[in-house]
């Protein structure tokens, strides 16, 4: 089985040319480099080589001083287009310094801060940059497991309402709950640039799903929406199905692990009879039963756009 995945805006660039990647220099034979040594070597590579296009610091614990060095190098003169700082134990202060650098480093288009406890304050720093037109050039922002909560969602939503640059936003497993997801839905009613939104692992619930369904009824730019593991249930599935019947832009929808039963599956099946844009639909780990599976199978006899329907065997 195939699964719908968030697309990466860097994919097109990688097809056009091979990106230069910052890596630590070769180690002495027989001696593994310690994480701190690897980190310092990669920062030095950035400071000495302005031709680097991709920087990967994932899993390397950083201090504020380390972040300052990276920020200053980015501000000076670089060709970096992709910066990944996942799982580096960055807090709001480090993010604030990076945001100031990104305002100068116009080449950076992709940023990952996944699995860092940046919280609402870190989200506020990012939001302030997005709110001002032309402030940052980011097209992709990944904030999975960043402990944003409701306040963080509110800050980001406010900053992105009028943003015309960012295309990919991943807020998976960020503790958003129903109000947070609802606030993001309000943002998506006015934002017409984002085409990929990841909200997996949050507690959007039926209400959050209903709010997002309202977005799908009017937003003709969104192409990928991942709502896996969000406690959507049959009520949320019904709302999303009604929106899918009208939507003509969404190609990928993730609804895995959402407690959707046979009733919800039938609503989705009915929507597939009318929808002509959806290509990938993930309904795995939902108790749709034989009745739900049969309804979906019957819908596929009519639907001509769907290429991948992932569901559990019944």
PDB file of C-alpha atoms in Angstrom:
ATOM      1  CA  UNK A   1       0.000   0.000   0.000  1.00  0.00           C
ATOM      2  CA  UNK A   2       1.064   3.497  -0.721  1.00  0.00           C
ATOM      3  CA  UNK A   3       0.603   6.406   1.639  1.00  0.00           C
ATOM      4  CA  UNK A   4      -0.056  10.086   0.952  1.00  0.00           C
ATOM      5  CA  UNK A   5       2.880  12.170   2.184  1.00  0.00           C
ATOM      6  CA  UNK A   6       3.604  15.864   2.578  1.00  0.00           C
ATOM      7  CA  UNK A   7       5.419  17.070  -0.488  1.00  0.00           C
ATOM      8  CA  UNK A   8       8.738  18.913  -0.176  1.00  0.00           C
ATOM      9  CA  UNK A   9       9.275  22.194  -2.032  1.00  0.00           C
ATOM     10  CA  UNK A  10      12.987  21.317  -2.238  1.00  0.00           C
ATOM     11  CA  UNK A  11      12.225  18.308  -4.451  1.00  0.00           C
ATOM     12  CA  UNK A  12      12.009  20.345  -7.631  1.00  0.00           C
ATOM     13  CA  UNK A  13      15.305  22.073  -6.900  1.00  0.00           C
ATOM     14  CA  UNK A  14      17.039  18.767  -6.219  1.00  0.00           C
ATOM     15  CA  UNK A  15      15.940  17.513  -9.622  1.00  0.00           C
ATOM     16  CA  UNK A  16      17.481  20.519 -11.315  1.00  0.00           C
ATOM     17  CA  UNK A  17      20.895  20.294  -9.694  1.00  0.00           C
ATOM     18  CA  UNK A  18      22.843  18.477  -7.023  1.00  0.00           C
ATOM     19  CA  UNK A  19      22.864  20.489  -3.801  1.00  0.00           C
ATOM     20  CA  UNK A  20      26.040  20.985  -1.836  1.00  0.00           C
ATOM     21  CA  UNK A  21      25.645  19.668   1.704  1.00  0.00           C
ATOM     22  CA  UNK A  22      27.551  20.738   4.790  1.00  0.00           C
ATOM     23  CA  UNK A  23      29.127  17.716   6.444  1.00  0.00           C
ATOM     24  CA  UNK A  24      31.935  17.312   8.910  1.00  0.00           C
ATOM     25  CA  UNK A  25      35.426  16.751   7.498  1.00  0.00           C
ATOM     26  CA  UNK A  26      36.707  13.173   7.416  1.00  0.00           C
ATOM     27  CA  UNK A  27      37.519  11.799  10.847  1.00  0.00           C
ATOM     28  CA  UNK A  28      40.759  10.212  11.895  1.00  0.00           C
ATOM     29  CA  UNK A  29      40.817   6.515  11.128  1.00  0.00           C
ATOM     30  CA  UNK A  30      39.384   4.441  13.938  1.00  0.00           C
ATOM     31  CA  UNK A  31      38.012   7.419  15.880  1.00  0.00           C
ATOM     32  CA  UNK A  32      34.337   8.386  15.757  1.00  0.00           C
ATOM     33  CA  UNK A  33      33.715  12.098  16.090  1.00  0.00           C
ATOM     34  CA  UNK A  34      31.705  13.228  19.070  1.00  0.00           C
ATOM     35  CA  UNK A  35      28.453  15.149  18.428  1.00  0.00           C
ATOM     36  CA  UNK A  36      30.021  18.384  19.690  1.00  0.00           C
ATOM     37  CA  UNK A  37      32.933  18.017  17.291  1.00  0.00           C
ATOM     38  CA  UNK A  38      30.564  17.300  14.407  1.00  0.00           C
ATOM     39  CA  UNK A  39      28.535  20.398  15.254  1.00  0.00           C
ATOM     40  CA  UNK A  40      31.568  22.669  15.382  1.00  0.00           C
ATOM     41  CA  UNK A  41      32.890  21.235  12.119  1.00  0.00           C
ATOM     42  CA  UNK A  42      29.605  21.906  10.342  1.00  0.00           C
ATOM     43  CA  UNK A  43      29.350  25.444  11.659  1.00  0.00           C
ATOM     44  CA  UNK A  44      32.929  26.058  10.490  1.00  0.00           C
ATOM     45  CA  UNK A  45      31.995  24.694   7.050  1.00  0.00           C
ATOM     46  CA  UNK A  46      29.212  27.252   6.854  1.00  0.00           C
ATOM     47  CA  UNK A  47      31.491  30.085   7.951  1.00  0.00           C
ATOM     48  CA  UNK A  48      34.217  29.189   5.448  1.00  0.00           C
ATOM     49  CA  UNK A  49      32.190  28.077   2.411  1.00  0.00           C
ATOM     50  CA  UNK A  50      29.575  30.488   1.077  1.00  0.00           C
ATOM     51  CA  UNK A  51      28.602  28.024  -1.685  1.00  0.00           C
ATOM     52  CA  UNK A  52      26.847  25.558   0.624  1.00  0.00           C
ATOM     53  CA  UNK A  53      23.189  25.075  -0.285  1.00  0.00           C
ATOM     54  CA  UNK A  54      21.991  22.535   2.291  1.00  0.00           C
ATOM     55  CA  UNK A  55      22.717  22.543   6.026  1.00  0.00           C
ATOM     56  CA  UNK A  56      21.721  19.604   8.224  1.00  0.00           C
ATOM     57  CA  UNK A  57      22.276  19.918  11.976  1.00  0.00           C
ATOM     58  CA  UNK A  58      19.612  17.378  12.980  1.00  0.00           C
ATOM     59  CA  UNK A  59      20.135  15.789  16.383  1.00  0.00           C
ATOM     60  CA  UNK A  60      23.052  18.013  17.377  1.00  0.00           C
ATOM     61  CA  UNK A  61      22.403  19.790  20.678  1.00  0.00           C
ATOM     62  CA  UNK A  62      23.118  23.517  20.399  1.00  0.00           C
ATOM     63  CA  UNK A  63      23.770  26.389  22.760  1.00  0.00           C
ATOM     64  CA  UNK A  64      22.680  29.957  22.090  1.00  0.00           C
ATOM     65  CA  UNK A  65      26.282  30.736  21.149  1.00  0.00           C
ATOM     66  CA  UNK A  66      26.184  28.037  18.463  1.00  0.00           C
ATOM     67  CA  UNK A  67      22.985  29.475  17.048  1.00  0.00           C
ATOM     68  CA  UNK A  68      24.501  32.958  17.031  1.00  0.00           C
ATOM     69  CA  UNK A  69      27.431  31.685  14.950  1.00  0.00           C
ATOM     70  CA  UNK A  70      25.047  30.063  12.465  1.00  0.00           C
ATOM     71  CA  UNK A  71      22.887  33.179  12.313  1.00  0.00           C
ATOM     72  CA  UNK A  72      25.851  35.480  11.734  1.00  0.00           C
ATOM     73  CA  UNK A  73      27.153  33.238   8.952  1.00  0.00           C
ATOM     74  CA  UNK A  74      23.739  33.246   7.274  1.00  0.00           C
ATOM     75  CA  UNK A  75      23.545  37.018   7.517  1.00  0.00           C
ATOM     76  CA  UNK A  76      26.982  37.496   5.991  1.00  0.00           C
ATOM     77  CA  UNK A  77      26.842  35.919   2.543  1.00  0.00           C
ATOM     78  CA  UNK A  78      25.667  32.385   1.827  1.00  0.00           C
ATOM     79  CA  UNK A  79      23.845  30.316  -0.766  1.00  0.00           C
ATOM     80  CA  UNK A  80      22.006  28.194   1.800  1.00  0.00           C
ATOM     81  CA  UNK A  81      18.500  27.340   0.622  1.00  0.00           C
ATOM     82  CA  UNK A  82      17.642  24.513   3.045  1.00  0.00           C
ATOM     83  CA  UNK A  83      18.327  24.604   6.803  1.00  0.00           C
ATOM     84  CA  UNK A  84      17.402  21.689   9.070  1.00  0.00           C
ATOM     85  CA  UNK A  85      17.703  22.094  12.847  1.00  0.00           C
ATOM     86  CA  UNK A  86      15.463  19.256  13.997  1.00  0.00           C
ATOM     87  CA  UNK A  87      15.945  17.906  17.515  1.00  0.00           C
ATOM     88  CA  UNK A  88      18.655  20.409  18.502  1.00  0.00           C
ATOM     89  CA  UNK A  89      17.039  21.415  21.827  1.00  0.00           C
ATOM     90  CA  UNK A  90      16.355  24.935  20.637  1.00  0.00           C
ATOM     91  CA  UNK A  91      14.166  27.208  22.727  1.00  0.00           C
ATOM     92  CA  UNK A  92      12.371  30.501  22.043  1.00  0.00           C
ATOM     93  CA  UNK A  93      15.571  32.547  22.429  1.00  0.00           C
ATOM     94  CA  UNK A  94      17.457  30.561  19.802  1.00  0.00           C
ATOM     95  CA  UNK A  95      14.499  30.749  17.418  1.00  0.00           C
ATOM     96  CA  UNK A  96      14.284  34.503  17.865  1.00  0.00           C
ATOM     97  CA  UNK A  97      17.922  34.882  16.848  1.00  0.00           C
ATOM     98  CA  UNK A  98      17.422  32.649  13.814  1.00  0.00           C
ATOM     99  CA  UNK A  99      14.397  34.654  12.697  1.00  0.00           C
ATOM    100  CA  UNK A 100      16.453  37.843  12.709  1.00  0.00           C
ATOM    101  CA  UNK A 101      19.016  36.093  10.504  1.00  0.00           C
ATOM    102  CA  UNK A 102      16.353  34.833   8.111  1.00  0.00           C
ATOM    103  CA  UNK A 103      15.267  38.393   7.462  1.00  0.00           C
ATOM    104  CA  UNK A 104      18.723  38.969   5.996  1.00  0.00           C
ATOM    105  CA  UNK A 105      19.332  35.510   4.498  1.00  0.00           C
ATOM    106  CA  UNK A 106      16.917  35.708   1.588  1.00  0.00           C
ATOM    107  CA  UNK A 107      18.254  32.506   0.025  1.00  0.00           C
ATOM    108  CA  UNK A 108      16.821  30.246   2.768  1.00  0.00           C
ATOM    109  CA  UNK A 109      13.572  28.755   1.463  1.00  0.00           C
ATOM    110  CA  UNK A 110      13.163  25.675   3.672  1.00  0.00           C
ATOM    111  CA  UNK A 111      13.457  25.498   7.480  1.00  0.00           C
ATOM    112  CA  UNK A 112      12.886  22.564   9.829  1.00  0.00           C
ATOM    113  CA  UNK A 113      12.675  23.144  13.578  1.00  0.00           C
ATOM    114  CA  UNK A 114      10.967  19.837  14.291  1.00  0.00           C
ATOM    115  CA  UNK A 115      11.189  18.319  17.768  1.00  0.00           C
ATOM    116  CA  UNK A 116      12.439  21.475  19.465  1.00  0.00           C
ATOM    117  CA  UNK A 117      10.579  22.921  22.488  1.00  0.00           C
ATOM    118  CA  UNK A 118      10.107  26.346  20.936  1.00  0.00           C
ATOM    119  CA  UNK A 119       6.617  26.763  22.435  1.00  0.00           C
ATOM    120  CA  UNK A 120       4.316  29.725  21.939  1.00  0.00           C
ATOM    121  CA  UNK A 121       7.133  32.276  22.288  1.00  0.00           C
ATOM    122  CA  UNK A 122       9.100  30.686  19.463  1.00  0.00           C
ATOM    123  CA  UNK A 123       5.940  30.583  17.351  1.00  0.00           C
ATOM    124  CA  UNK A 124       5.435  34.281  18.064  1.00  0.00           C
ATOM    125  CA  UNK A 125       8.912  35.090  16.715  1.00  0.00           C
ATOM    126  CA  UNK A 126       8.182  33.211  13.508  1.00  0.00           C
ATOM    127  CA  UNK A 127       4.747  34.773  13.201  1.00  0.00           C
ATOM    128  CA  UNK A 128       6.129  38.297  13.494  1.00  0.00           C
ATOM    129  CA  UNK A 129       8.393  37.641  10.534  1.00  0.00           C
ATOM    130  CA  UNK A 130       5.603  36.176   8.399  1.00  0.00           C
ATOM    131  CA  UNK A 131       3.212  39.007   9.210  1.00  0.00           C
ATOM    132  CA  UNK A 132       5.395  41.601   7.518  1.00  0.00           C
ATOM    133  CA  UNK A 133       5.330  41.223   3.751  1.00  0.00           C
ATOM    134  CA  UNK A 134       8.747  40.521   2.277  1.00  0.00           C
ATOM    135  CA  UNK A 135      10.324  39.904   5.677  1.00  0.00           C
ATOM    136  CA  UNK A 136      11.348  36.244   5.150  1.00  0.00           C
ATOM    137  CA  UNK A 137      11.547  34.156   1.997  1.00  0.00           C
ATOM    138  CA  UNK A 138      10.616  30.785   3.536  1.00  0.00           C
ATOM    139  CA  UNK A 139       8.453  28.513   1.406  1.00  0.00           C
ATOM    140  CA  UNK A 140       8.537  25.498   3.723  1.00  0.00           C
ATOM    141  CA  UNK A 141       8.353  25.420   7.538  1.00  0.00           C
ATOM    142  CA  UNK A 142       8.318  22.223   9.577  1.00  0.00           C
ATOM    143  CA  UNK A 143       7.341  22.502  13.242  1.00  0.00           C
ATOM    144  CA  UNK A 144       6.399  18.946  14.194  1.00  0.00           C
ATOM    145  CA  UNK A 145       6.459  18.242  17.936  1.00  0.00           C
ATOM    146  CA  UNK A 146       7.336  21.818  18.886  1.00  0.00           C
ATOM    147  CA  UNK A 147       4.900  22.143  21.812  1.00  0.00           C
ATOM    148  CA  UNK A 148       3.047  25.072  20.269  1.00  0.00           C
ATOM    149  CA  UNK A 149      -0.327  24.639  21.991  1.00  0.00           C
ATOM    150  CA  UNK A 150      -3.293  26.945  21.478  1.00  0.00           C
ATOM    151  CA  UNK A 151      -1.331  30.172  22.006  1.00  0.00           C
ATOM    152  CA  UNK A 152       1.317  29.138  19.493  1.00  0.00           C
ATOM    153  CA  UNK A 153      -1.342  28.229  16.932  1.00  0.00           C
ATOM    154  CA  UNK A 154      -3.024  31.586  17.435  1.00  0.00           C
ATOM    155  CA  UNK A 155       0.246  33.470  16.939  1.00  0.00           C
ATOM    156  CA  UNK A 156       1.168  31.582  13.778  1.00  0.00           C
ATOM    157  CA  UNK A 157      -2.315  31.873  12.323  1.00  0.00           C
ATOM    158  CA  UNK A 158      -2.326  35.625  12.820  1.00  0.00           C
ATOM    159  CA  UNK A 159       1.064  35.963  11.153  1.00  0.00           C
ATOM    160  CA  UNK A 160       0.142  33.797   8.173  1.00  0.00           C
ATOM    161  CA  UNK A 161      -3.240  35.267   7.322  1.00  0.00           C
ATOM    162  CA  UNK A 162      -1.773  37.645   4.744  1.00  0.00           C
ATOM    163  CA  UNK A 163       1.481  35.832   3.989  1.00  0.00           C
ATOM    164  CA  UNK A 164       2.061  35.293   0.267  1.00  0.00           C
ATOM    165  CA  UNK A 165       5.238  33.190   0.333  1.00  0.00           C
ATOM    166  CA  UNK A 166       4.973  30.102   2.570  1.00  0.00           C
ATOM    167  CA  UNK A 167       3.605  27.039   0.763  1.00  0.00           C
ATOM    168  CA  UNK A 168       4.282  24.135   3.145  1.00  0.00           C
ATOM    169  CA  UNK A 169       3.439  24.156   6.871  1.00  0.00           C
ATOM    170  CA  UNK A 170       3.769  21.084   9.087  1.00  0.00           C
ATOM    171  CA  UNK A 171       2.402  21.367  12.629  1.00  0.00           C
ATOM    172  CA  UNK A 172       2.031  17.656  13.332  1.00  0.00           C
ATOM    173  CA  UNK A 173       1.928  16.509  16.964  1.00  0.00           C
ATOM    174  CA  UNK A 174       2.019  20.069  18.293  1.00  0.00           C
ATOM    175  CA  UNK A 175      -0.716  19.889  20.926  1.00  0.00           C
ATOM    176  CA  UNK A 176      -3.148  22.121  19.059  1.00  0.00           C
ATOM    177  CA  UNK A 177      -6.543  20.673  20.213  1.00  0.00           C
ATOM    178  CA  UNK A 178      -9.899  21.800  18.770  1.00  0.00           C
ATOM    179  CA  UNK A 179      -9.534  25.583  19.339  1.00  0.00           C
ATOM    180  CA  UNK A 180      -6.021  25.646  17.869  1.00  0.00           C
ATOM    181  CA  UNK A 181      -7.023  23.761  14.728  1.00  0.00           C
ATOM    182  CA  UNK A 182     -10.110  25.930  14.410  1.00  0.00           C
ATOM    183  CA  UNK A 183      -7.977  29.083  14.542  1.00  0.00           C
ATOM    184  CA  UNK A 184      -5.742  27.713  11.786  1.00  0.00           C
ATOM    185  CA  UNK A 185      -8.845  26.983   9.746  1.00  0.00           C
ATOM    186  CA  UNK A 186      -9.872  30.633  10.026  1.00  0.00           C
ATOM    187  CA  UNK A 187      -6.426  31.600   8.714  1.00  0.00           C
ATOM    188  CA  UNK A 188      -6.792  29.249   5.745  1.00  0.00           C
ATOM    189  CA  UNK A 189      -9.969  31.027   4.709  1.00  0.00           C
ATOM    190  CA  UNK A 190      -7.924  34.079   3.747  1.00  0.00           C
ATOM    191  CA  UNK A 191      -4.502  32.582   2.995  1.00  0.00           C
ATOM    192  CA  UNK A 192      -4.297  31.552  -0.657  1.00  0.00           C
ATOM    193  CA  UNK A 193      -0.626  30.567  -0.792  1.00  0.00           C
ATOM    194  CA  UNK A 194      -0.320  27.525   1.469  1.00  0.00           C
ATOM    195  CA  UNK A 195      -0.860  24.351  -0.530  1.00  0.00           C
ATOM    196  CA  UNK A 196       0.354  21.723   1.979  1.00  0.00           C
ATOM    197  CA  UNK A 197      -0.711  21.631   5.641  1.00  0.00           C
ATOM    198  CA  UNK A 198       0.211  18.873   8.096  1.00  0.00           C
ATOM    199  CA  UNK A 199      -1.843  18.598  11.282  1.00  0.00           C
ATOM    200  CA  UNK A 200      -1.370  14.915  12.107  1.00  0.00           C
ATOM    201  CA  UNK A 201      -1.366  13.877  15.739  1.00  0.00           C
ATOM    202  CA  UNK A 202      -3.304  16.826  17.111  1.00  0.00           C
ATOM    203  CA  UNK A 203      -6.735  16.720  18.736  1.00  0.00           C
ATOM    204  CA  UNK A 204      -8.757  18.601  16.132  1.00  0.00           C
ATOM    205  CA  UNK A 205     -11.829  16.551  16.997  1.00  0.00           C
ATOM    206  CA  UNK A 206     -15.118  16.791  15.154  1.00  0.00           C
ATOM    207  CA  UNK A 207     -15.326  20.556  15.644  1.00  0.00           C
ATOM    208  CA  UNK A 208     -11.846  21.174  14.222  1.00  0.00           C
ATOM    209  CA  UNK A 209     -12.674  18.917  11.281  1.00  0.00           C
ATOM    210  CA  UNK A 210     -15.875  20.857  10.654  1.00  0.00           C
ATOM    211  CA  UNK A 211     -13.955  24.132  10.640  1.00  0.00           C
ATOM    212  CA  UNK A 212     -11.388  22.722   8.205  1.00  0.00           C
ATOM    213  CA  UNK A 213     -14.196  21.346   6.053  1.00  0.00           C
ATOM    214  CA  UNK A 214     -15.467  24.895   5.755  1.00  0.00           C
ATOM    215  CA  UNK A 215     -12.059  25.837   4.389  1.00  0.00           C
ATOM    216  CA  UNK A 216     -12.183  23.113   1.732  1.00  0.00           C
ATOM    217  CA  UNK A 217     -15.496  24.516   0.535  1.00  0.00           C
ATOM    218  CA  UNK A 218     -13.964  27.872  -0.378  1.00  0.00           C
ATOM    219  CA  UNK A 219     -10.157  27.474  -0.579  1.00  0.00           C
ATOM    220  CA  UNK A 220      -9.093  26.426  -4.084  1.00  0.00           C
ATOM    221  CA  UNK A 221      -5.333  26.420  -3.420  1.00  0.00           C
ATOM    222  CA  UNK A 222      -4.900  23.754  -0.745  1.00  0.00           C
ATOM    223  CA  UNK A 223      -3.642  20.503  -2.264  1.00  0.00           C
ATOM    224  CA  UNK A 224      -2.491  18.389   0.688  1.00  0.00           C
ATOM    225  CA  UNK A 225      -4.095  18.126   4.122  1.00  0.00           C
ATOM    226  CA  UNK A 226      -2.969  15.572   6.710  1.00  0.00           C
ATOM    227  CA  UNK A 227      -5.453  15.093   9.551  1.00  0.00           C
ATOM    228  CA  UNK A 228      -4.281  11.653  10.652  1.00  0.00           C
ATOM    229  CA  UNK A 229      -4.812  10.811  14.336  1.00  0.00           C
ATOM    230  CA  UNK A 230      -7.080  13.741  15.162  1.00  0.00           C
ATOM    231  CA  UNK A 231     -10.167  12.090  16.702  1.00  0.00           C
ATOM    232  CA  UNK A 232     -12.285  13.257  13.787  1.00  0.00           C
ATOM    233  CA  UNK A 233     -14.900  10.492  14.132  1.00  0.00           C
ATOM    234  CA  UNK A 234     -17.981  10.009  11.959  1.00  0.00           C
ATOM    235  CA  UNK A 235     -19.242  13.531  12.596  1.00  0.00           C
ATOM    236  CA  UNK A 236     -16.018  15.092  11.355  1.00  0.00           C
ATOM    237  CA  UNK A 237     -15.901  12.680   8.419  1.00  0.00           C
ATOM    238  CA  UNK A 238     -19.405  13.752   7.414  1.00  0.00           C
ATOM    239  CA  UNK A 239     -18.377  17.416   7.348  1.00  0.00           C
ATOM    240  CA  UNK A 240     -15.196  16.704   5.400  1.00  0.00           C
ATOM    241  CA  UNK A 241     -17.117  14.544   2.924  1.00  0.00           C
ATOM    242  CA  UNK A 242     -19.613  17.332   2.239  1.00  0.00           C
ATOM    243  CA  UNK A 243     -16.689  19.661   1.503  1.00  0.00           C
ATOM    244  CA  UNK A 244     -14.954  17.111  -0.734  1.00  0.00           C
ATOM    245  CA  UNK A 245     -18.058  16.886  -2.878  1.00  0.00           C
ATOM    246  CA  UNK A 246     -17.541  20.559  -3.767  1.00  0.00           C
ATOM    247  CA  UNK A 247     -13.749  20.897  -3.613  1.00  0.00           C
ATOM    248  CA  UNK A 248     -11.733  20.832  -6.836  1.00  0.00           C
ATOM    249  CA  UNK A 249      -8.157  21.417  -5.621  1.00  0.00           C
ATOM    250  CA  UNK A 250      -7.306  18.896  -2.864  1.00  0.00           C
ATOM    251  CA  UNK A 251      -5.259  15.951  -4.147  1.00  0.00           C
ATOM    252  CA  UNK A 252      -4.042  14.328  -0.895  1.00  0.00           C
ATOM    253  CA  UNK A 253      -6.069  13.784   2.272  1.00  0.00           C
ATOM    254  CA  UNK A 254      -4.796  11.911   5.326  1.00  0.00           C
ATOM    255  CA  UNK A 255      -7.476  10.576   7.690  1.00  0.00           C
ATOM    256  CA  UNK A 256      -5.697   7.565   9.189  1.00  0.00           C
ATOM    257  CA  UNK A 257      -6.440   6.656  12.804  1.00  0.00           C
ATOM    258  CA  UNK A 258      -9.477   8.889  13.257  1.00  0.00           C
ATOM    259  CA  UNK A 259     -12.107   6.569  14.739  1.00  0.00           C
ATOM    260  CA  UNK A 260     -14.119   6.735  11.511  1.00  0.00           C
ATOM    261  CA  UNK A 261     -16.686   3.945  11.314  1.00  0.00           C
ATOM    262  CA  UNK A 262     -18.938   2.573   8.589  1.00  0.00           C
ATOM    263  CA  UNK A 263     -21.199   5.623   8.751  1.00  0.00           C
ATOM    264  CA  UNK A 264     -18.335   8.042   8.154  1.00  0.00           C
ATOM    265  CA  UNK A 265     -16.934   5.833   5.383  1.00  0.00           C
ATOM    266  CA  UNK A 266     -20.297   5.919   3.596  1.00  0.00           C
ATOM    267  CA  UNK A 267     -20.308   9.723   3.694  1.00  0.00           C
ATOM    268  CA  UNK A 268     -16.818   9.770   2.183  1.00  0.00           C
ATOM    269  CA  UNK A 269     -17.854   7.244  -0.459  1.00  0.00           C
ATOM    270  CA  UNK A 270     -20.748   9.464  -1.486  1.00  0.00           C
ATOM    271  CA  UNK A 271     -18.358  12.399  -1.803  1.00  0.00           C
ATOM    272  CA  UNK A 272     -16.064  10.368  -4.056  1.00  0.00           C
ATOM    273  CA  UNK A 273     -18.917  10.000  -6.518  1.00  0.00           C
ATOM    274  CA  UNK A 274     -18.718  13.764  -7.119  1.00  0.00           C
ATOM    275  CA  UNK A 275     -15.092  14.679  -6.354  1.00  0.00           C
ATOM    276  CA  UNK A 276     -12.762  14.822  -9.346  1.00  0.00           C
ATOM    277  CA  UNK A 277      -9.490  16.059  -7.826  1.00  0.00           C
ATOM    278  CA  UNK A 278      -8.535  13.713  -4.965  1.00  0.00           C
ATOM    279  CA  UNK A 279      -5.659  11.394  -5.895  1.00  0.00           C
ATOM    280  CA  UNK A 280      -4.563   9.906  -2.554  1.00  0.00           C
ATOM    281  CA  UNK A 281      -6.830   9.119   0.403  1.00  0.00           C
ATOM    282  CA  UNK A 282      -5.540   7.439   3.581  1.00  0.00           C
ATOM    283  CA  UNK A 283      -8.186   5.776   5.763  1.00  0.00           C
ATOM    284  CA  UNK A 284      -5.990   3.209   7.501  1.00  0.00           C
ATOM    285  CA  UNK A 285      -6.566   2.315  11.169  1.00  0.00           C
ATOM    286  CA  UNK A 286     -10.241   3.268  11.073  1.00  0.00           C
ATOM    287  CA  UNK A 287     -12.986   0.756  12.033  1.00  0.00           C
ATOM    288  CA  UNK A 288     -14.970   1.183   8.811  1.00  0.00           C
ATOM    289  CA  UNK A 289     -16.018  -2.485   8.758  1.00  0.00           C
ATOM    290  CA  UNK A 290     -17.335  -4.467   5.811  1.00  0.00           C
ATOM    291  CA  UNK A 291     -20.167  -2.023   5.092  1.00  0.00           C
ATOM    292  CA  UNK A 292     -17.810   0.939   4.926  1.00  0.00           C
ATOM    293  CA  UNK A 293     -15.293  -0.946   2.803  1.00  0.00           C
ATOM    294  CA  UNK A 294     -18.020  -2.007   0.393  1.00  0.00           C
ATOM    295  CA  UNK A 295     -19.316   1.562   0.037  1.00  0.00           C
ATOM    296  CA  UNK A 296     -15.830   2.826  -0.755  1.00  0.00           C
ATOM    297  CA  UNK A 297     -15.221   0.026  -3.235  1.00  0.00           C
ATOM    298  CA  UNK A 298     -18.455   0.825  -5.035  1.00  0.00           C
ATOM    299  CA  UNK A 299     -17.509   4.510  -5.198  1.00  0.00           C
ATOM    300  CA  UNK A 300     -14.219   3.637  -6.880  1.00  0.00           C
ATOM    301  CA  UNK A 301     -16.158   2.125  -9.768  1.00  0.00           C
ATOM    302  CA  UNK A 302     -17.348   5.638 -10.589  1.00  0.00           C
ATOM    303  CA  UNK A 303     -14.515   7.884  -9.362  1.00  0.00           C
ATOM    304  CA  UNK A 304     -11.826   8.398 -12.008  1.00  0.00           C
ATOM    305  CA  UNK A 305      -9.273  10.555 -10.153  1.00  0.00           C
ATOM    306  CA  UNK A 306      -8.397   8.525  -7.038  1.00  0.00           C
ATOM    307  CA  UNK A 307      -5.236   6.482  -7.528  1.00  0.00           C
ATOM    308  CA  UNK A 308      -4.486   5.401  -3.945  1.00  0.00           C
ATOM    309  CA  UNK A 309      -6.996   4.447  -1.265  1.00  0.00           C
ATOM    310  CA  UNK A 310      -5.257   3.139   1.846  1.00  0.00           C
ATOM    311  CA  UNK A 311      -7.446   1.199   4.291  1.00  0.00           C
ATOM    312  CA  UNK A 312      -7.208  -1.817   6.531  1.00  0.00           C
ATOM    313  CA  UNK A 313      -8.199  -5.219   5.183  1.00  0.00           C
ATOM    314  CA  UNK A 314     -11.612  -6.304   6.412  1.00  0.00           C
TER     315      UNK A 314
END
